[in-house]
């Protein structure tokens, strides 16, 4: 069993819809990262959070440390948001990351 | 700042050949790492380094070597390529931010095919 689980694996939505991607982890963490990977593209760090909530434009990330759960929300989704979204947990003890398998998001115009 | 630069972007090898994937960063980050990304699996750590002269194995180190002679460079060597090493490889660098957690920057990736 992967220590970091994401859901759903695939998500298709209409332009304008509110999107939620979930991430659960079983390890003790110092931070939770949300990453974005466009098809054939590199990986971009969207958020790093260790508590509470962060917002950047239409993207919002939240984390509940007690429940070991994080969510990534996209408001007013747009076709350019189509990408794979990956969560990754930073270990308390060292710099190592444990990655989820990603959520493939497709936004239809 | 160029960030993290990986070369080459694409490479085709024959089984048994050796090659080096280059990774360089200009942000003075102490921590650098190599991952491989395979379909249906999360990124998996191959090797990592917490500073010049220090390297350690990750989750899937077999068949790969690394060295870290400078802060900037962290090359990944495939000693004798095998078809199982066909993958997309990502180099990343990071530093510990004010919260104590690592702030990440990834390279653009290198797609390797071993025939």
mmCIF file of C-alpha atoms in Angstrom:
data_model
loop_
_atom_site.group_PDB
_atom_site.id
_atom_site.type_symbol
_atom_site.label_atom_id
_atom_site.label_comp_id
_atom_site.label_asym_id
_atom_site.label_seq_id
_atom_site.Cartn_x
_atom_site.Cartn_y
_atom_site.Cartn_z
ATOM 1 C CA UNK A 1 0.000 0.000 0.000
ATOM 2 C CA UNK A 2 1.372 3.387 -1.006
ATOM 3 C CA UNK A 3 1.935 5.720 1.912
ATOM 4 C CA UNK A 4 0.396 8.553 -0.099
ATOM 5 C CA UNK A 5 -2.954 7.921 -1.759
ATOM 6 C CA UNK A 6 -4.706 10.253 -4.184
ATOM 7 C CA UNK A 7 -8.259 10.283 -5.421
ATOM 8 C CA UNK A 8 -9.680 10.272 -7.924
ATOM 9 C CA UNK A 9 -7.156 8.808 -10.369
ATOM 10 C CA UNK A 10 -8.921 10.456 -13.291
ATOM 11 C CA UNK A 11 -11.317 13.382 -13.343
ATOM 12 C CA UNK A 12 -13.128 14.932 -16.292
ATOM 13 C CA UNK A 13 -15.167 18.083 -15.818
ATOM 14 C CA UNK A 14 -16.763 20.884 -17.787
ATOM 15 C CA UNK A 15 -15.143 24.280 -17.978
ATOM 16 C CA UNK A 16 -16.194 26.415 -15.026
ATOM 17 C CA UNK A 17 -16.750 23.564 -12.597
ATOM 18 C CA UNK A 18 -15.272 23.487 -9.088
ATOM 19 C CA UNK A 19 -12.637 20.767 -8.829
ATOM 20 C CA UNK A 20 -11.456 18.878 -5.747
ATOM 21 C CA UNK A 21 -8.557 16.439 -5.650
ATOM 22 C CA UNK A 22 -7.822 14.560 -2.447
ATOM 23 C CA UNK A 23 -4.639 13.254 -0.881
ATOM 24 C CA UNK A 24 -4.311 11.034 2.183
ATOM 25 C CA UNK A 25 -1.027 10.061 3.761
ATOM 26 C CA UNK A 26 0.013 7.635 6.452
ATOM 27 C CA UNK A 27 3.485 8.920 7.263
ATOM 28 C CA UNK A 28 4.486 11.656 9.672
ATOM 29 C CA UNK A 29 5.240 14.678 7.559
ATOM 30 C CA UNK A 30 6.912 18.043 7.778
ATOM 31 C CA UNK A 31 5.029 19.320 4.726
ATOM 32 C CA UNK A 32 2.690 18.294 1.923
ATOM 33 C CA UNK A 33 3.445 19.367 -1.632
ATOM 34 C CA UNK A 34 1.079 19.773 -4.555
ATOM 35 C CA UNK A 35 2.691 19.523 -7.977
ATOM 36 C CA UNK A 36 1.385 20.023 -11.506
ATOM 37 C CA UNK A 37 2.564 18.197 -14.609
ATOM 38 C CA UNK A 38 1.244 19.097 -18.056
ATOM 39 C CA UNK A 39 1.313 16.416 -20.792
ATOM 40 C CA UNK A 40 4.885 15.892 -21.925
ATOM 41 C CA UNK A 41 5.958 18.640 -19.596
ATOM 42 C CA UNK A 42 8.014 19.178 -16.525
ATOM 43 C CA UNK A 43 6.827 19.247 -12.942
ATOM 44 C CA UNK A 44 5.951 22.515 -11.260
ATOM 45 C CA UNK A 45 5.518 23.006 -7.546
ATOM 46 C CA UNK A 46 2.148 24.617 -6.805
ATOM 47 C CA UNK A 47 2.017 24.587 -3.025
ATOM 48 C CA UNK A 48 3.930 23.492 0.003
ATOM 49 C CA UNK A 49 1.921 23.506 3.192
ATOM 50 C CA UNK A 50 2.302 22.208 6.707
ATOM 51 C CA UNK A 51 -0.921 23.559 8.168
ATOM 52 C CA UNK A 52 -4.113 25.380 7.270
ATOM 53 C CA UNK A 53 -4.765 26.698 3.817
ATOM 54 C CA UNK A 54 -2.981 28.433 0.968
ATOM 55 C CA UNK A 55 -4.407 30.210 -2.063
ATOM 56 C CA UNK A 56 -2.847 31.197 -5.354
ATOM 57 C CA UNK A 57 -5.182 32.598 -7.954
ATOM 58 C CA UNK A 58 -7.897 30.003 -8.620
ATOM 59 C CA UNK A 59 -6.040 27.278 -6.746
ATOM 60 C CA UNK A 60 -6.583 26.536 -3.070
ATOM 61 C CA UNK A 61 -4.795 23.887 -1.007
ATOM 62 C CA UNK A 62 -5.833 22.781 2.452
ATOM 63 C CA UNK A 63 -4.374 20.336 4.919
ATOM 64 C CA UNK A 64 -5.739 18.664 8.067
ATOM 65 C CA UNK A 65 -2.786 17.342 10.007
ATOM 66 C CA UNK A 66 -4.907 15.373 12.506
ATOM 67 C CA UNK A 67 -6.763 13.559 9.733
ATOM 68 C CA UNK A 68 -3.627 13.252 7.537
ATOM 69 C CA UNK A 69 -5.530 14.623 4.584
ATOM 70 C CA UNK A 70 -5.030 17.391 2.069
ATOM 71 C CA UNK A 71 -7.181 18.733 -0.747
ATOM 72 C CA UNK A 72 -6.447 20.762 -3.836
ATOM 73 C CA UNK A 73 -9.326 22.846 -5.156
ATOM 74 C CA UNK A 74 -9.612 24.648 -8.475
ATOM 75 C CA UNK A 75 -12.316 27.266 -8.844
ATOM 76 C CA UNK A 76 -13.768 28.253 -12.234
ATOM 77 C CA UNK A 77 -11.810 25.490 -13.976
ATOM 78 C CA UNK A 78 -10.387 26.141 -17.434
ATOM 79 C CA UNK A 79 -9.084 23.802 -20.152
ATOM 80 C CA UNK A 80 -5.546 25.015 -19.416
ATOM 81 C CA UNK A 81 -5.906 23.447 -15.957
ATOM 82 C CA UNK A 82 -5.851 20.042 -17.670
ATOM 83 C CA UNK A 83 -2.804 18.297 -16.240
ATOM 84 C CA UNK A 84 -1.718 15.626 -13.789
ATOM 85 C CA UNK A 85 -1.770 16.817 -10.189
ATOM 86 C CA UNK A 86 0.553 15.048 -7.783
ATOM 87 C CA UNK A 87 0.749 15.248 -4.024
ATOM 88 C CA UNK A 88 3.944 14.416 -2.183
ATOM 89 C CA UNK A 89 4.739 14.147 1.515
ATOM 90 C CA UNK A 90 8.020 15.336 3.033
ATOM 91 C CA UNK A 91 9.309 13.087 5.778
ATOM 92 C CA UNK A 92 9.880 14.486 9.261
ATOM 93 C CA UNK A 93 13.282 12.819 9.536
ATOM 94 C CA UNK A 94 14.877 13.739 6.245
ATOM 95 C CA UNK A 95 14.352 15.472 2.930
ATOM 96 C CA UNK A 96 12.833 12.437 1.232
ATOM 97 C CA UNK A 97 9.523 12.721 -0.555
ATOM 98 C CA UNK A 98 6.843 10.081 -0.981
ATOM 99 C CA UNK A 99 4.644 10.686 -4.008
ATOM 100 C CA UNK A 100 1.080 9.827 -4.851
ATOM 101 C CA UNK A 101 0.393 8.346 -8.271
ATOM 102 C CA UNK A 102 -1.286 11.504 -9.506
ATOM 103 C CA UNK A 103 -4.737 12.632 -10.600
ATOM 104 C CA UNK A 104 -5.249 13.197 -14.304
ATOM 105 C CA UNK A 105 -7.580 16.181 -14.718
ATOM 106 C CA UNK A 106 -9.253 16.974 -18.031
ATOM 107 C CA UNK A 107 -11.346 20.119 -18.389
ATOM 108 C CA UNK A 108 -13.668 20.110 -21.403
ATOM 109 C CA UNK A 109 -14.513 23.478 -23.013
ATOM 110 C CA UNK B 1 18.485 31.977 -12.632
ATOM 111 C CA UNK B 2 18.145 28.979 -14.921
ATOM 112 C CA UNK B 3 16.770 26.815 -12.092
ATOM 113 C CA UNK B 4 17.382 23.092 -12.618
ATOM 114 C CA UNK B 5 18.805 22.137 -16.018
ATOM 115 C CA UNK B 6 18.652 18.545 -17.204
ATOM 116 C CA UNK B 7 20.279 17.131 -20.307
ATOM 117 C CA UNK B 8 19.602 15.406 -22.600
ATOM 118 C CA UNK B 9 15.816 15.696 -22.988
ATOM 119 C CA UNK B 10 15.620 12.516 -25.038
ATOM 120 C CA UNK B 11 17.969 9.557 -25.379
ATOM 121 C CA UNK B 12 17.756 6.143 -26.988
ATOM 122 C CA UNK B 13 20.213 3.492 -25.842
ATOM 123 C CA UNK B 14 20.881 -0.106 -26.676
ATOM 124 C CA UNK B 15 20.965 -2.685 -23.905
ATOM 125 C CA UNK B 16 24.358 -2.684 -22.243
ATOM 126 C CA UNK B 17 25.336 0.855 -23.195
ATOM 127 C CA UNK B 18 26.239 3.359 -20.517
ATOM 128 C CA UNK B 19 25.344 7.015 -20.320
ATOM 129 C CA UNK B 20 25.125 9.966 -17.963
ATOM 130 C CA UNK B 21 22.131 12.204 -17.376
ATOM 131 C CA UNK B 22 23.302 15.647 -16.387
ATOM 132 C CA UNK B 23 21.649 17.838 -13.768
ATOM 133 C CA UNK B 24 22.773 21.311 -12.765
ATOM 134 C CA UNK B 25 21.201 23.944 -10.534
ATOM 135 C CA UNK B 26 22.235 27.536 -9.947
ATOM 136 C CA UNK B 27 20.192 28.219 -6.795
ATOM 137 C CA UNK B 28 22.807 26.994 -4.301
ATOM 138 C CA UNK B 29 20.403 24.322 -3.065
ATOM 139 C CA UNK B 30 21.979 21.749 -0.778
ATOM 140 C CA UNK B 31 19.602 18.892 -1.502
ATOM 141 C CA UNK B 32 19.410 17.268 -4.932
ATOM 142 C CA UNK B 33 17.671 14.112 -6.019
ATOM 143 C CA UNK B 34 16.901 11.911 -8.996
ATOM 144 C CA UNK B 35 13.520 10.305 -9.623
ATOM 145 C CA UNK B 36 12.096 8.061 -12.247
ATOM 146 C CA UNK B 37 8.503 8.260 -13.396
ATOM 147 C CA UNK B 38 6.789 5.216 -14.838
ATOM 148 C CA UNK B 39 3.172 4.857 -16.005
ATOM 149 C CA UNK B 40 0.761 4.090 -13.175
ATOM 150 C CA UNK B 41 3.379 4.655 -10.499
ATOM 151 C CA UNK B 42 4.351 7.657 -8.458
ATOM 152 C CA UNK B 43 7.741 9.248 -8.808
ATOM 153 C CA UNK B 44 10.327 6.995 -7.211
ATOM 154 C CA UNK B 45 13.558 8.173 -5.645
ATOM 155 C CA UNK B 46 16.717 6.740 -7.201
ATOM 156 C CA UNK B 47 19.514 8.581 -5.381
ATOM 157 C CA UNK B 48 19.799 11.770 -3.428
ATOM 158 C CA UNK B 49 22.420 14.097 -1.995
ATOM 159 C CA UNK B 50 22.259 16.402 1.004
ATOM 160 C CA UNK B 51 25.365 18.324 -0.023
ATOM 161 C CA UNK B 52 28.606 18.203 -1.963
ATOM 162 C CA UNK B 53 30.453 14.963 -1.336
ATOM 163 C CA UNK B 54 27.434 13.217 0.222
ATOM 164 C CA UNK B 55 25.130 10.842 -1.624
ATOM 165 C CA UNK B 56 22.762 8.093 -0.578
ATOM 166 C CA UNK B 57 20.473 5.533 -2.117
ATOM 167 C CA UNK B 58 16.778 5.986 -2.574
ATOM 168 C CA UNK B 59 14.037 3.495 -3.250
ATOM 169 C CA UNK B 60 15.278 2.147 -6.616
ATOM 170 C CA UNK B 61 19.075 2.626 -6.816
ATOM 171 C CA UNK B 62 20.126 -0.566 -8.626
ATOM 172 C CA UNK B 63 21.793 0.060 -11.973
ATOM 173 C CA UNK B 64 22.488 3.724 -11.269
ATOM 174 C CA UNK B 65 25.412 5.659 -9.820
ATOM 175 C CA UNK B 66 25.662 9.259 -8.713
ATOM 176 C CA UNK B 67 28.312 11.666 -7.497
ATOM 177 C CA UNK B 68 28.176 15.178 -6.078
ATOM 178 C CA UNK B 69 31.559 16.842 -6.454
ATOM 179 C CA UNK B 70 30.057 20.342 -6.446
ATOM 180 C CA UNK B 71 26.909 21.924 -5.030
ATOM 181 C CA UNK B 72 25.706 22.690 -8.549
ATOM 182 C CA UNK B 73 26.000 19.331 -10.320
ATOM 183 C CA UNK B 74 24.448 15.934 -9.663
ATOM 184 C CA UNK B 75 24.902 13.565 -12.619
ATOM 185 C CA UNK B 76 23.135 10.199 -12.826
ATOM 186 C CA UNK B 77 25.052 7.380 -14.501
ATOM 187 C CA UNK B 78 23.516 4.298 -16.015
ATOM 188 C CA UNK B 79 26.240 1.691 -15.918
ATOM 189 C CA UNK B 80 24.819 -0.918 -18.291
ATOM 190 C CA UNK B 81 21.406 0.097 -19.586
ATOM 191 C CA UNK B 82 18.532 -2.380 -19.438
ATOM 192 C CA UNK B 83 15.033 -2.145 -20.977
ATOM 193 C CA UNK B 84 13.642 -1.880 -17.416
ATOM 194 C CA UNK B 85 15.358 1.491 -17.177
ATOM 195 C CA UNK B 86 13.156 2.923 -19.925
ATOM 196 C CA UNK B 87 11.500 5.778 -18.090
ATOM 197 C CA UNK B 88 11.271 9.515 -17.652
ATOM 198 C CA UNK B 89 13.870 10.833 -15.258
ATOM 199 C CA UNK B 90 13.536 13.982 -13.200
ATOM 200 C CA UNK B 91 16.185 15.797 -11.248
ATOM 201 C CA UNK B 92 15.092 18.067 -8.401
ATOM 202 C CA UNK B 93 16.784 20.404 -6.002
ATOM 203 C CA UNK B 94 15.491 21.854 -2.776
ATOM 204 C CA UNK B 95 16.332 23.823 0.314
ATOM 205 C CA UNK B 96 14.792 23.937 3.747
ATOM 206 C CA UNK B 97 12.385 26.843 3.903
ATOM 207 C CA UNK B 98 11.460 28.826 7.025
ATOM 208 C CA UNK B 99 8.891 26.177 8.015
ATOM 209 C CA UNK B 100 11.583 23.498 8.003
ATOM 210 C CA UNK B 101 10.201 21.707 4.957
ATOM 211 C CA UNK B 102 11.925 21.477 1.615
ATOM 212 C CA UNK B 103 11.059 23.897 -1.193
ATOM 213 C CA UNK B 104 11.252 22.026 -4.493
ATOM 214 C CA UNK B 105 12.358 22.814 -8.014
ATOM 215 C CA UNK B 106 12.259 20.149 -10.744
ATOM 216 C CA UNK B 107 14.135 19.864 -13.986
ATOM 217 C CA UNK B 108 12.238 19.460 -17.267
ATOM 218 C CA UNK B 109 12.801 15.713 -17.408
ATOM 219 C CA UNK B 110 14.784 13.305 -19.575
ATOM 220 C CA UNK B 111 12.982 10.617 -21.550
ATOM 221 C CA UNK B 112 15.160 7.525 -21.864
ATOM 222 C CA UNK B 113 14.378 4.526 -24.050
ATOM 223 C CA UNK B 114 16.480 1.386 -23.806
ATOM 224 C CA UNK B 115 16.085 -1.032 -26.700
#
